[in-house]
Coordinates of C-alpha atoms in Angstrom, one line a residue:
Chain A
M26 CA 149.5 92.1 139.7
E27 CA 146.4 93.5 138.0
N28 CA 145.1 90.0 138.1
K29 CA 145.8 89.5 141.8
L30 CA 143.9 92.7 142.5
S31 CA 140.9 91.6 140.5
L32 CA 141.0 88.2 142.2
L33 CA 141.2 90.0 145.6
K34 CA 138.2 92.0 144.7
Y35 CA 136.3 88.9 143.7
F36 CA 137.1 87.1 146.9
M37 CA 136.1 90.1 148.9
V38 CA 132.8 90.5 147.1
R39 CA 132.2 86.7 147.3
D40 CA 132.9 86.7 151.0
I41 CA 130.5 89.6 151.7
K42 CA 127.8 88.2 149.4
V43 CA 128.0 84.7 150.9
K44 CA 127.9 86.2 154.4
Y45 CA 124.5 87.7 153.7
A46 CA 123.1 85.2 151.3
G47 CA 119.9 83.8 152.5
S48 CA 119.8 85.8 155.7
A49 CA 116.6 87.8 156.2
L50 CA 118.1 90.8 158.0
G51 CA 121.1 90.9 155.7
I52 CA 123.4 93.8 156.2
L53 CA 121.6 94.7 159.4
W54 CA 123.5 92.0 161.2
T55 CA 126.7 94.1 160.7
F56 CA 125.2 96.5 163.2
L57 CA 123.1 94.3 165.4
M58 CA 125.7 91.9 166.7
P59 CA 128.3 94.6 167.6
A60 CA 125.5 96.8 169.0
L61 CA 124.5 94.0 171.4
Q62 CA 128.1 93.4 172.4
I63 CA 128.6 97.1 173.0
L64 CA 125.5 97.2 175.2
I65 CA 126.8 94.4 177.3
Y66 CA 130.3 95.9 177.8
W67 CA 128.7 99.3 178.4
F68 CA 126.6 97.9 181.1
V69 CA 129.3 95.7 182.7
F70 CA 132.1 98.2 182.6
S71 CA 130.4 101.4 183.0
T72 CA 127.5 100.6 185.4
V73 CA 128.8 97.6 187.3
M74 CA 132.6 98.1 187.3
R75 CA 132.4 101.9 187.1
V76 CA 135.2 102.3 184.7
R77 CA 135.8 105.9 183.7
P78 CA 137.8 106.6 180.5
Y79 CA 139.9 109.5 181.7
S80 CA 139.8 110.8 185.2
N81 CA 139.9 114.4 184.2
S82 CA 137.4 114.4 181.4
Q83 CA 133.6 114.1 180.8
I84 CA 133.8 111.6 178.0
P85 CA 131.0 109.0 178.4
Y86 CA 132.3 105.5 178.7
V87 CA 130.3 104.3 175.7
Y88 CA 132.2 106.8 173.4
Y89 CA 135.4 105.4 174.7
L90 CA 134.2 101.9 173.8
L91 CA 132.9 102.9 170.4
S92 CA 136.1 104.7 169.4
T93 CA 138.1 101.5 169.0
F94 CA 135.7 98.6 169.4
F95 CA 135.2 98.1 165.6
F96 CA 138.9 98.3 164.9
W97 CA 139.4 95.5 167.4
L98 CA 136.6 93.5 165.8
A99 CA 138.2 93.8 162.4
V100 CA 141.6 92.6 163.8
S101 CA 140.1 89.8 165.7
E102 CA 137.9 88.6 162.9
G103 CA 140.8 88.8 160.4
I104 CA 143.0 86.7 162.6
S105 CA 140.5 84.0 163.5
R106 CA 139.0 83.7 160.0
S107 CA 142.4 83.7 158.2
G108 CA 143.3 80.6 160.2
A109 CA 140.4 78.7 158.8
I110 CA 140.2 80.1 155.3
L111 CA 142.4 77.7 153.5
I112 CA 140.7 74.7 155.1
E113 CA 137.3 76.1 154.2
N114 CA 138.4 76.5 150.6
A115 CA 140.4 73.3 150.5
E116 CA 138.7 72.2 147.2
L117 CA 139.6 75.5 145.5
V118 CA 143.2 75.5 146.8
K119 CA 143.7 71.8 145.8
K120 CA 142.1 71.9 142.4
V121 CA 142.7 75.3 140.9
S122 CA 146.1 76.9 140.5
F123 CA 145.9 80.5 141.6
P124 CA 147.9 82.7 143.9
N125 CA 146.6 81.4 147.2
I126 CA 148.0 84.3 149.1
V127 CA 145.0 86.3 147.9
L128 CA 142.6 84.3 150.0
P129 CA 143.7 85.3 153.5
V130 CA 144.4 88.9 152.4
A131 CA 140.9 89.1 150.9
I132 CA 139.3 87.7 154.0
T133 CA 141.1 90.1 156.2
L134 CA 140.2 93.1 154.1
S135 CA 136.6 92.0 153.8
G136 CA 136.5 92.0 157.7
Y137 CA 137.7 95.6 157.7
L138 CA 135.1 96.5 155.0
H139 CA 132.5 94.7 157.0
H140 CA 133.2 96.6 160.2
F141 CA 133.9 99.8 158.5
A142 CA 130.1 100.5 158.7
G143 CA 130.4 100.4 162.5
V144 CA 133.3 102.8 162.4
V145 CA 131.3 105.2 160.3
L146 CA 128.4 104.9 162.6
A147 CA 130.6 105.6 165.7
F148 CA 132.0 108.7 164.0
I149 CA 128.5 109.9 163.1
I150 CA 127.6 109.6 166.8
F151 CA 130.8 111.5 167.7
T152 CA 129.9 114.3 165.3
F153 CA 126.4 114.7 166.7
S154 CA 127.9 114.9 170.2
G155 CA 130.3 117.6 169.2
L156 CA 133.3 115.3 169.8
S157 CA 134.6 115.2 166.4
H158 CA 137.4 117.4 165.1
I159 CA 139.4 117.7 162.0
H160 CA 142.4 115.9 163.5
M161 CA 140.4 112.7 163.6
F162 CA 141.5 112.1 160.0
F163 CA 144.9 111.2 161.4
I164 CA 143.5 107.8 162.4
I165 CA 143.6 106.9 158.7
P166 CA 147.4 106.2 158.6
V167 CA 147.1 104.3 161.9
L168 CA 144.3 102.2 160.4
I169 CA 146.4 101.5 157.4
L170 CA 149.3 100.3 159.6
Q171 CA 146.8 98.2 161.5
I172 CA 145.6 96.6 158.3
F173 CA 149.2 95.7 157.4
F174 CA 149.6 94.2 160.8
S175 CA 146.3 92.2 160.4
I176 CA 147.3 90.9 157.0
G177 CA 150.7 89.8 158.2
I178 CA 149.2 87.9 161.2
G179 CA 146.5 86.6 159.0
L180 CA 149.0 85.2 156.5
I181 CA 150.9 83.5 159.3
M182 CA 147.7 82.0 160.6
A183 CA 146.5 80.9 157.2
A184 CA 149.7 79.1 156.4
I185 CA 150.4 77.4 159.8
V186 CA 146.9 76.3 160.9
P187 CA 146.5 73.7 158.1
Y188 CA 149.7 72.1 159.4
I189 CA 148.9 72.4 163.0
R190 CA 145.1 72.5 163.2
D191 CA 145.2 72.7 167.0
I192 CA 146.1 76.3 166.8
Q193 CA 142.6 77.2 165.6
Q194 CA 141.2 75.7 168.8
I195 CA 143.2 78.1 171.0
T196 CA 142.9 81.1 168.8
G197 CA 139.6 82.1 170.3
Y198 CA 141.0 82.1 173.8
V199 CA 144.1 84.0 172.8
L200 CA 142.1 86.6 171.0
Q201 CA 139.9 87.0 174.1
G202 CA 143.0 87.4 176.2
M203 CA 144.3 90.0 173.8
F204 CA 141.0 91.8 174.0
F205 CA 140.9 92.0 177.8
L206 CA 144.6 92.9 177.9
S207 CA 144.2 95.8 175.6
P208 CA 142.9 99.3 176.3
V209 CA 139.8 98.8 174.2
I210 CA 137.4 98.5 177.2
Y211 CA 139.4 100.4 179.9
P212 CA 141.9 103.2 179.8
L213 CA 145.6 102.3 180.2
D214 CA 145.8 104.4 183.4
A215 CA 143.5 102.0 185.1
I216 CA 146.2 99.3 185.1
P217 CA 148.7 99.5 187.9
E218 CA 152.0 100.7 186.8
R219 CA 153.8 97.4 187.5
F220 CA 151.5 95.4 185.3
R221 CA 151.4 97.9 182.4
L222 CA 154.2 96.1 180.6
F223 CA 151.9 93.1 180.0
V224 CA 149.5 95.2 178.1
F225 CA 152.3 96.4 175.9
L226 CA 153.3 92.9 175.1
N227 CA 150.0 92.8 173.3
P228 CA 150.8 94.2 169.9
I229 CA 147.4 95.7 169.4
T230 CA 147.8 98.0 172.3
V231 CA 149.9 100.6 170.5
Y232 CA 147.3 100.9 167.7
I233 CA 144.4 101.2 170.2
E234 CA 146.3 103.8 172.2
S235 CA 147.1 105.8 169.1
Y236 CA 143.4 105.9 168.1
H237 CA 142.5 107.1 171.6
S238 CA 145.2 109.7 171.6
I239 CA 144.1 111.1 168.3
I240 CA 140.4 111.0 169.0
F241 CA 140.1 112.1 172.6
K242 CA 143.3 113.9 173.3
K243 CA 143.6 115.6 169.9
Q244 CA 147.2 114.6 170.0
F245 CA 149.6 112.8 167.8
P246 CA 150.5 109.4 169.2
E247 CA 153.7 109.4 171.1
T248 CA 156.8 109.0 168.9
S249 CA 157.5 105.6 170.4
Y250 CA 154.0 104.5 169.5
I251 CA 154.5 105.6 165.9
F252 CA 157.7 103.8 165.5
G253 CA 156.3 100.9 167.4
M254 CA 153.4 100.6 165.0
I255 CA 155.6 101.0 161.9
F256 CA 157.9 98.3 163.3
I257 CA 155.2 95.8 164.2
S258 CA 153.3 96.3 161.0
C259 CA 156.3 95.9 158.7
L260 CA 157.6 93.0 160.7
S261 CA 154.4 91.1 160.7
L262 CA 153.7 91.7 157.1
F263 CA 157.3 90.7 156.2
I264 CA 157.2 87.5 158.3
G265 CA 153.6 86.8 157.1
I266 CA 154.6 86.9 153.4
K267 CA 157.8 84.8 154.0
V268 CA 156.0 82.2 156.0
F269 CA 153.1 82.0 153.7
N270 CA 155.2 81.6 150.6
K271 CA 157.3 79.0 152.3
L272 CA 154.5 76.9 153.7
S273 CA 151.9 77.4 150.9
K274 CA 153.8 75.1 148.5
G275 CA 152.9 72.0 150.5
L276 CA 149.3 73.0 151.1
A277 CA 147.7 70.9 148.4
D278 CA 149.1 67.8 150.1
I279 CA 147.8 68.4 153.6
L280 CA 144.4 70.0 153.0
Chain S
M26 CA 158.2 81.1 122.9
K27 CA 160.3 78.2 123.8
D28 CA 160.2 74.9 121.9
F29 CA 159.1 73.0 124.9
P30 CA 156.0 74.4 126.5
V31 CA 156.3 71.8 129.3
S32 CA 159.7 70.6 130.4
I33 CA 160.0 68.3 133.3
N34 CA 163.3 67.3 134.8
G35 CA 163.9 64.7 137.4
L36 CA 160.6 65.3 138.9
G37 CA 159.4 63.4 141.9
K38 CA 156.6 63.5 144.3
V39 CA 156.7 62.0 147.8
Y40 CA 153.7 62.0 150.1
K41 CA 154.3 62.0 153.8
L42 CA 151.8 59.8 155.4
Y43 CA 151.1 60.3 159.1
D44 CA 149.1 57.9 161.2
R45 CA 147.6 60.7 163.2
P46 CA 147.5 64.5 162.7
A47 CA 149.4 64.9 165.9
D48 CA 152.4 63.1 164.4
R49 CA 152.9 66.0 162.1
L50 CA 153.2 68.3 165.1
K51 CA 155.5 65.8 166.9
E52 CA 157.8 65.7 163.9
L53 CA 158.0 69.5 163.9
V54 CA 158.8 69.6 167.6
F55 CA 161.1 66.7 168.1
R56 CA 162.6 66.7 164.6
K57 CA 162.3 63.0 164.4
K58 CA 160.7 61.1 161.6
Y59 CA 157.1 60.2 162.3
H60 CA 155.9 59.5 158.9
H61 CA 156.2 56.9 156.2
E62 CA 156.8 58.0 152.7
F63 CA 154.8 57.1 149.7
V64 CA 156.6 57.7 146.4
A65 CA 154.0 58.7 143.9
L66 CA 156.4 59.8 141.2
A67 CA 160.2 59.5 140.8
G68 CA 162.7 60.6 138.3
I69 CA 160.3 61.8 135.6
T70 CA 162.0 63.6 132.8
L71 CA 159.8 64.7 129.9
N72 CA 159.8 67.4 127.3
L73 CA 156.6 68.2 125.5
R74 CA 156.9 69.7 122.1
R75 CA 154.6 72.4 121.0
G76 CA 151.6 71.0 119.3
E77 CA 152.2 67.5 120.6
T78 CA 149.6 65.4 122.2
L79 CA 151.1 63.3 124.9
G80 CA 149.3 60.3 126.3
I81 CA 149.8 59.0 129.7
I82 CA 148.9 55.4 130.5
G83 CA 149.4 53.1 133.4
E84 CA 147.5 51.2 136.0
N85 CA 145.5 52.8 138.8
G86 CA 147.9 54.2 141.4
A87 CA 150.8 54.5 138.9
G88 CA 151.0 58.2 139.4
K89 CA 149.1 59.4 136.3
S90 CA 146.8 61.8 138.2
T91 CA 149.6 63.1 140.3
L92 CA 151.6 63.9 137.2
L93 CA 148.6 65.6 135.6
K94 CA 148.0 67.6 138.7
I95 CA 151.6 68.7 138.8
I96 CA 151.4 69.8 135.1
A97 CA 148.1 71.6 135.9
K98 CA 150.0 73.3 138.7
T99 CA 147.7 72.3 141.5
L100 CA 150.4 70.1 143.1
T101 CA 154.0 71.0 143.7
P102 CA 156.7 68.4 143.2
T103 CA 158.9 67.4 146.1
E104 CA 161.9 67.1 143.9
G105 CA 163.1 68.0 140.4
E106 CA 161.7 70.8 138.4
I107 CA 158.9 71.6 136.0
N108 CA 158.8 74.6 133.7
I109 CA 155.6 75.5 132.0
D110 CA 155.5 78.1 129.3
G111 CA 152.0 79.2 128.4
R112 CA 148.5 79.1 129.9
V113 CA 147.4 75.7 131.3
S114 CA 143.8 74.8 131.4
S115 CA 142.7 71.4 132.8
L116 CA 139.6 69.4 132.6
L117 CA 140.6 67.6 135.8
E118 CA 138.2 69.2 138.1
L119 CA 135.5 70.9 136.0
G120 CA 133.7 73.5 137.9
S121 CA 135.8 73.7 141.0
G122 CA 136.0 77.3 141.9
F123 CA 132.4 77.8 141.1
H124 CA 130.2 79.1 143.8
P125 CA 126.5 78.0 143.9
E126 CA 125.3 81.3 145.3
F127 CA 126.5 83.4 142.3
T128 CA 125.2 83.8 138.9
G129 CA 126.8 82.2 135.8
I130 CA 128.2 85.5 134.8
D131 CA 129.8 86.2 138.2
N132 CA 131.3 82.7 138.2
I133 CA 132.8 83.2 134.8
Y134 CA 134.5 86.4 135.9
F135 CA 135.6 84.8 139.1
Y136 CA 137.0 81.7 137.4
G137 CA 138.8 84.0 134.9
S138 CA 140.4 85.9 137.8
L139 CA 141.4 82.6 139.5
I140 CA 143.3 81.4 136.5
G141 CA 144.7 84.7 135.5
I142 CA 142.4 86.4 133.0
T143 CA 141.4 89.9 133.6
P144 CA 137.6 90.8 133.7
S145 CA 138.0 92.9 130.6
E146 CA 139.5 89.9 128.7
M147 CA 136.8 87.7 130.1
K148 CA 134.1 90.1 128.9
D149 CA 135.2 89.6 125.3
R150 CA 134.8 85.9 125.7
M151 CA 131.5 86.0 127.5
E152 CA 129.4 85.8 124.4
E153 CA 131.4 82.7 123.2
I154 CA 131.1 81.0 126.5
I155 CA 127.4 81.5 126.8
S156 CA 126.7 80.4 123.3
F157 CA 128.9 77.3 123.6
A158 CA 127.4 76.3 126.9
E159 CA 123.9 76.8 125.5
I160 CA 122.5 77.7 128.9
G161 CA 120.6 80.8 127.6
D162 CA 119.1 83.1 130.2
Y163 CA 120.1 80.9 133.0
I164 CA 123.5 82.6 132.9
H165 CA 121.8 85.4 134.9
Y166 CA 120.7 83.0 137.7
P167 CA 122.7 81.5 140.6
L168 CA 124.4 78.3 139.8
K169 CA 122.4 76.5 142.5
T170 CA 119.4 76.6 140.1
Y171 CA 121.3 74.8 137.3
S172 CA 120.9 71.2 136.4
S173 CA 124.1 69.1 136.7
G174 CA 124.3 69.1 132.9
M175 CA 124.1 72.9 132.6
Y176 CA 126.7 73.1 135.4
V177 CA 129.2 70.9 133.6
R178 CA 128.5 72.6 130.2
L179 CA 129.3 76.0 131.7
A180 CA 132.4 74.6 133.4
F181 CA 133.7 73.1 130.2
S182 CA 133.0 76.2 128.1
V183 CA 134.9 78.3 130.6
A184 CA 137.8 76.0 130.7
M185 CA 137.9 76.1 126.9
A186 CA 137.4 79.8 126.6
V187 CA 140.6 80.6 128.4
K188 CA 142.3 79.6 125.2
P189 CA 144.9 77.3 126.8
D190 CA 148.3 76.7 125.3
I191 CA 148.4 73.5 127.2
L192 CA 145.4 71.4 127.9
V193 CA 145.3 68.7 130.5
V194 CA 142.6 66.1 130.0
D195 CA 141.9 63.2 132.4
E196 CA 139.9 60.4 130.9
A197 CA 136.8 62.4 130.3
L198 CA 137.0 63.5 126.7
S199 CA 133.3 64.2 126.7
V200 CA 131.2 65.8 129.3
G201 CA 127.5 66.6 129.8
D202 CA 124.5 65.2 128.1
L203 CA 124.6 63.1 124.9
Y204 CA 124.4 66.1 122.6
F205 CA 127.1 68.0 124.4
Q206 CA 129.4 65.0 124.6
K207 CA 130.0 65.1 120.9
K208 CA 130.4 68.8 121.0
S209 CA 133.0 68.7 123.7
T210 CA 135.0 66.0 122.0
D211 CA 135.0 68.0 118.8
K212 CA 136.2 71.1 120.7
I213 CA 139.1 69.1 122.2
L214 CA 140.0 67.9 118.7
S215 CA 139.9 71.4 117.3
I216 CA 142.3 72.5 120.0
K217 CA 144.6 69.6 119.0
E218 CA 144.3 70.6 115.4
S219 CA 145.1 74.3 116.2
G220 CA 148.5 73.2 117.3
K221 CA 148.1 73.3 121.0
T222 CA 149.8 71.0 123.4
I223 CA 147.6 68.4 125.1
V224 CA 148.4 66.0 127.9
F225 CA 145.9 63.2 127.9
C226 CA 145.5 60.4 130.3
S227 CA 143.2 57.5 129.6
H228 CA 142.6 53.8 130.2
S229 CA 141.2 53.5 126.7
M230 CA 144.0 52.4 124.5
Y231 CA 141.8 53.2 121.6
Y232 CA 141.6 56.9 122.4
I233 CA 145.3 56.9 123.2
T234 CA 146.4 55.5 119.9
R235 CA 143.8 57.6 118.1
L236 CA 144.8 60.9 119.6
C237 CA 148.3 60.8 120.9
D238 CA 151.6 61.4 119.1
R239 CA 153.6 60.1 121.9
V240 CA 152.8 58.0 124.9
V241 CA 154.4 57.6 128.3
W242 CA 153.7 54.5 130.4
L243 CA 153.9 55.1 134.1
K244 CA 154.6 52.2 136.4
N245 CA 154.9 52.7 140.1
G246 CA 155.6 56.3 139.6
R247 CA 158.4 55.8 137.1
I248 CA 158.4 56.0 133.4
A249 CA 158.4 52.4 132.2
M250 CA 158.3 53.2 128.5
E251 CA 158.1 56.1 126.3
G252 CA 157.6 56.2 122.5
S253 CA 155.1 56.2 119.7
A254 CA 151.5 55.5 120.7
H255 CA 151.5 52.1 119.0
E256 CA 154.7 50.8 120.5
V257 CA 153.8 51.8 124.0
T258 CA 150.1 50.8 124.0
Q259 CA 151.1 47.4 122.6
A260 CA 153.7 46.8 125.2
Y261 CA 151.3 47.9 127.9
E262 CA 148.5 45.7 126.7
T263 CA 150.9 42.7 126.5
Y264 CA 151.9 43.5 130.1
Q265 CA 148.3 43.6 131.1
L266 CA 147.5 40.3 129.5
K267 CA 150.5 38.6 131.1
K268 CA 149.5 40.0 134.4
E269 CA 146.0 38.7 134.0
A270 CA 147.3 35.3 132.9
A271 CA 149.5 35.2 136.0
G272 CA 146.3 35.2 138.0
Q273 CA 146.8 38.7 139.4
S274 CA 143.8 40.9 139.4
G275 CA 144.5 42.7 136.2
E276 CA 142.8 46.0 135.8
T277 CA 139.9 45.8 133.4
V278 CA 140.3 48.3 130.7
E279 CA 137.5 50.9 131.0
K280 CA 135.6 51.4 127.9
P281 CA 134.1 54.6 126.9
A282 CA 130.4 54.2 127.5
T283 CA 127.5 56.4 127.0
K284 CA 124.8 56.9 129.5
G285 CA 121.1 57.1 128.9
T286 CA 119.4 56.8 125.6
S287 CA 121.7 57.6 122.8
L288 CA 120.8 59.7 119.7
I289 CA 121.8 56.8 117.6
L290 CA 121.0 53.3 118.7
I291 CA 121.9 49.8 117.6
K292 CA 118.6 47.9 117.4
H293 CA 119.7 44.4 116.4
I294 CA 122.8 42.5 115.6
I295 CA 122.0 39.3 113.7
I296 CA 124.8 36.9 113.0
T297 CA 124.4 34.1 110.4
P298 CA 125.1 31.3 110.6
F299 CA 124.3 31.0 114.3
P300 CA 125.1 29.8 116.9
V301 CA 127.7 27.5 115.3
V302 CA 130.1 28.9 112.8
R303 CA 132.5 26.6 111.0
S304 CA 135.8 27.6 109.6
G305 CA 135.4 28.6 106.0
D306 CA 131.7 29.7 106.4
D307 CA 130.7 33.1 105.1
L308 CA 130.0 35.0 108.3
N309 CA 127.3 37.7 108.0
I310 CA 126.6 40.4 110.5
E311 CA 123.5 42.4 110.0
I312 CA 123.4 45.6 112.0
E313 CA 120.2 47.6 112.3
I314 CA 120.6 51.2 113.3
E315 CA 118.0 53.6 114.5
A316 CA 118.7 57.3 114.5
S317 CA 116.5 59.7 116.4
D318 CA 118.0 62.6 114.5
N319 CA 118.5 62.2 110.8
A320 CA 121.1 65.0 110.6
I321 CA 123.8 63.3 112.6
P322 CA 126.5 61.6 110.6
Y323 CA 127.9 58.4 111.9
R324 CA 130.1 55.5 111.1
V325 CA 130.1 51.9 112.2
A326 CA 132.9 50.0 113.7
S327 CA 133.0 46.3 114.4
V328 CA 135.4 44.5 116.7
L329 CA 135.7 40.7 116.6
K330 CA 136.6 39.6 120.1
R331 CA 137.2 36.3 121.7
I332 CA 134.9 35.7 124.7
D333 CA 137.6 36.8 127.1
E334 CA 137.6 40.2 125.5
I335 CA 140.8 39.7 123.4
N336 CA 140.5 41.8 120.3
I337 CA 141.1 39.7 117.2
T338 CA 140.4 42.3 114.5
S339 CA 138.4 45.4 113.9
V340 CA 136.9 47.0 110.9
G341 CA 135.2 50.3 110.3
T342 CA 133.3 51.9 107.6
K343 CA 136.1 54.4 107.1
D344 CA 136.2 54.0 103.3
H345 CA 132.5 54.8 103.0
G346 CA 130.9 58.1 103.5
A347 CA 129.3 58.9 106.8
L348 CA 125.9 57.4 107.3
K349 CA 122.7 59.2 108.4
G350 CA 119.3 58.2 109.5
N351 CA 117.9 54.7 110.1
R352 CA 120.0 52.1 108.3
K353 CA 120.6 48.4 108.0
V354 CA 124.3 47.7 107.5
N355 CA 125.7 44.4 106.5
L356 CA 129.2 43.2 107.2
C357 CA 130.5 40.0 105.7
F358 CA 133.6 38.0 106.4
P359 CA 133.8 35.6 103.5
S360 CA 135.3 32.3 104.4
I361 CA 136.1 33.1 108.0
Q362 CA 139.2 31.5 109.2
L363 CA 138.5 30.9 112.9
K364 CA 139.8 27.6 114.3
Q365 CA 138.0 27.1 117.5
G366 CA 136.5 29.0 120.5
T367 CA 133.7 31.3 121.4
F368 CA 133.6 34.7 119.9
F369 CA 131.4 37.8 119.6
F370 CA 131.3 41.1 117.8
K371 CA 131.3 44.4 119.6
I372 CA 129.6 46.9 117.3
H373 CA 130.2 50.7 117.9
I374 CA 128.3 53.5 116.3
M375 CA 130.8 56.4 116.2
D376 CA 131.0 59.9 114.9
E377 CA 132.7 60.5 111.5
N378 CA 136.1 60.8 113.2
F379 CA 135.8 57.5 115.0
I380 CA 136.2 59.2 118.3
H381 CA 132.9 59.8 120.0
I382 CA 130.9 56.7 120.6
Y383 CA 127.1 57.0 120.2
D384 CA 126.3 53.5 121.1
S385 CA 128.0 50.1 121.6
K386 CA 126.4 46.7 121.6
A387 CA 127.8 43.2 121.8
S388 CA 126.4 40.5 119.6
S389 CA 125.4 37.2 121.0
P390 CA 128.4 34.9 121.3
F391 CA 128.9 32.3 118.6
N392 CA 130.8 29.1 118.8
V393 CA 133.4 27.6 116.5
P394 CA 133.6 23.9 117.3
K395 CA 137.0 22.3 117.6
E396 CA 137.4 20.1 114.5
T397 CA 141.1 19.6 114.4
M398 CA 143.7 18.7 116.9
E399 CA 145.6 21.9 116.4
T400 CA 145.5 24.6 119.1
G401 CA 144.9 28.3 118.7
F402 CA 141.9 30.1 117.4
L403 CA 142.9 31.5 114.1
E404 CA 143.6 30.0 110.7
L405 CA 146.3 31.8 108.8
P406 CA 147.5 31.1 105.2
Y407 CA 150.7 29.2 105.5
K408 CA 153.2 27.3 103.5
W409 CA 155.8 24.8 104.7
T410 CA 159.0 24.4 102.8
I411 CA 160.5 21.0 103.5

């Protein structure tokens, strides 16, 4: 176990170092790309579509976007990169005997670490705007549950994609669909009642709504959300580990 | 500690071959067979004793590499089981797992973690790795700045520093530049002598008989023969010769060869009489050796071969002390009893253990003219009782 942890650390460090190796702006890219995306969504949804976060509050739209955007990026990056990670490291997987499960987990965690900078920046902005409050720390358990969810899905992706590589082709579209069908860019109330169920079919919705509830409403997430999150996280982690352990045995043959 | 560090029982490996990647998907969906199978290994049962060196021989495609990879735990068998007790290190893929962007030190730690050694343990071995690899201050620079020799030296040193209980070696006994080749061979020998288990696969029957206690001959994924090194290599060589004689393209036996300019060179081989030798002549071979380094001990081996590479006999300077420096060595076969044919000598300059080859050179071929009506190429003492 100690060894798996140190391996995990090395893969994370390696991933982050390789990401910035040879790039002139280095760590700045962590902020630049999301900042650009935020500006675009801000313009489109706030100025063009006139989305308002909550009808009865004065919260600017950009704060609403900032509150969960980086959490979404971390989930999305984790899922899409996990699918490709074993293929990218085919040589390593085929030629060195090590616990392969560490690779997708490391890549997922490194995504969270990578986007954590954005989260911190968002919360600094909240603090200066007088939005922050002590209850905000309750997002930590939600984040931990979300990480479990990410790891679980990442493991499933990492194990299945090498067998059915077509999945990787559609992952981008599925993730885009999940993004637009989640309350990251608009409030849940904006969706007509009869369509709301669709948004809840998206597993990420409960996490996003929980963050919103803690950050903007200073409320615990609804009990159903809490149980929902625990259920989804545990289930995906459980299935992820099962699937990965089953499928990873044949990996060296197909990579 | 169990008695058998590696025990293999009924092991088999079947590769599923698909014509197109989509067939794999179709098979999953329709649950119909869309692949053909290639049996790489079947019914392998083997127990390796502690401290034993097991040789694996066989033609290309016989399953040697697959078996080695399964022992090195990078492939999983499709049937049967394998139990490995102890740490395995392999020289199969030196340096895989290394990343060019990172420094030597980072890569050492990373490789350690990969194969299950904690950073603190690795730290204790760091000194040893760096000094064995002899890459000096480069250890602090990214691997992409290394020469290929430095890279492989580092990789070898790391693979050795993990103190394997079981070492898996594929053909390459020696790696790196000429100087390091000898050093790496010695290292592997010292591991053998320290009582570790070694699995060694080679096309060189010489190395196999020299190093292995027991040999397994793989043929089409199955064990064709198992036994002492001499028994099995002999049977294998006979099989090879028969196959060649049958006109099939027999595999040429790869010989260990050195690249580049060696530290010790064979300058000339002069055979007298030449080019015609008659049965009963005293055959003299004069070998002139040039050593660029006077400190390196070496020995000379000479193999008499027929022109079609069949070994007739070999002799080495094993009863003499190791030689050093520039030398002229004379080898005499008094009253040579060759009947007829074309022959040549292959001269090897080897280390004092007759394992590492510094230089090899073939003499010009000489001819023994046919003077009797008897066939064959060798005169042996004989006595009829009638």
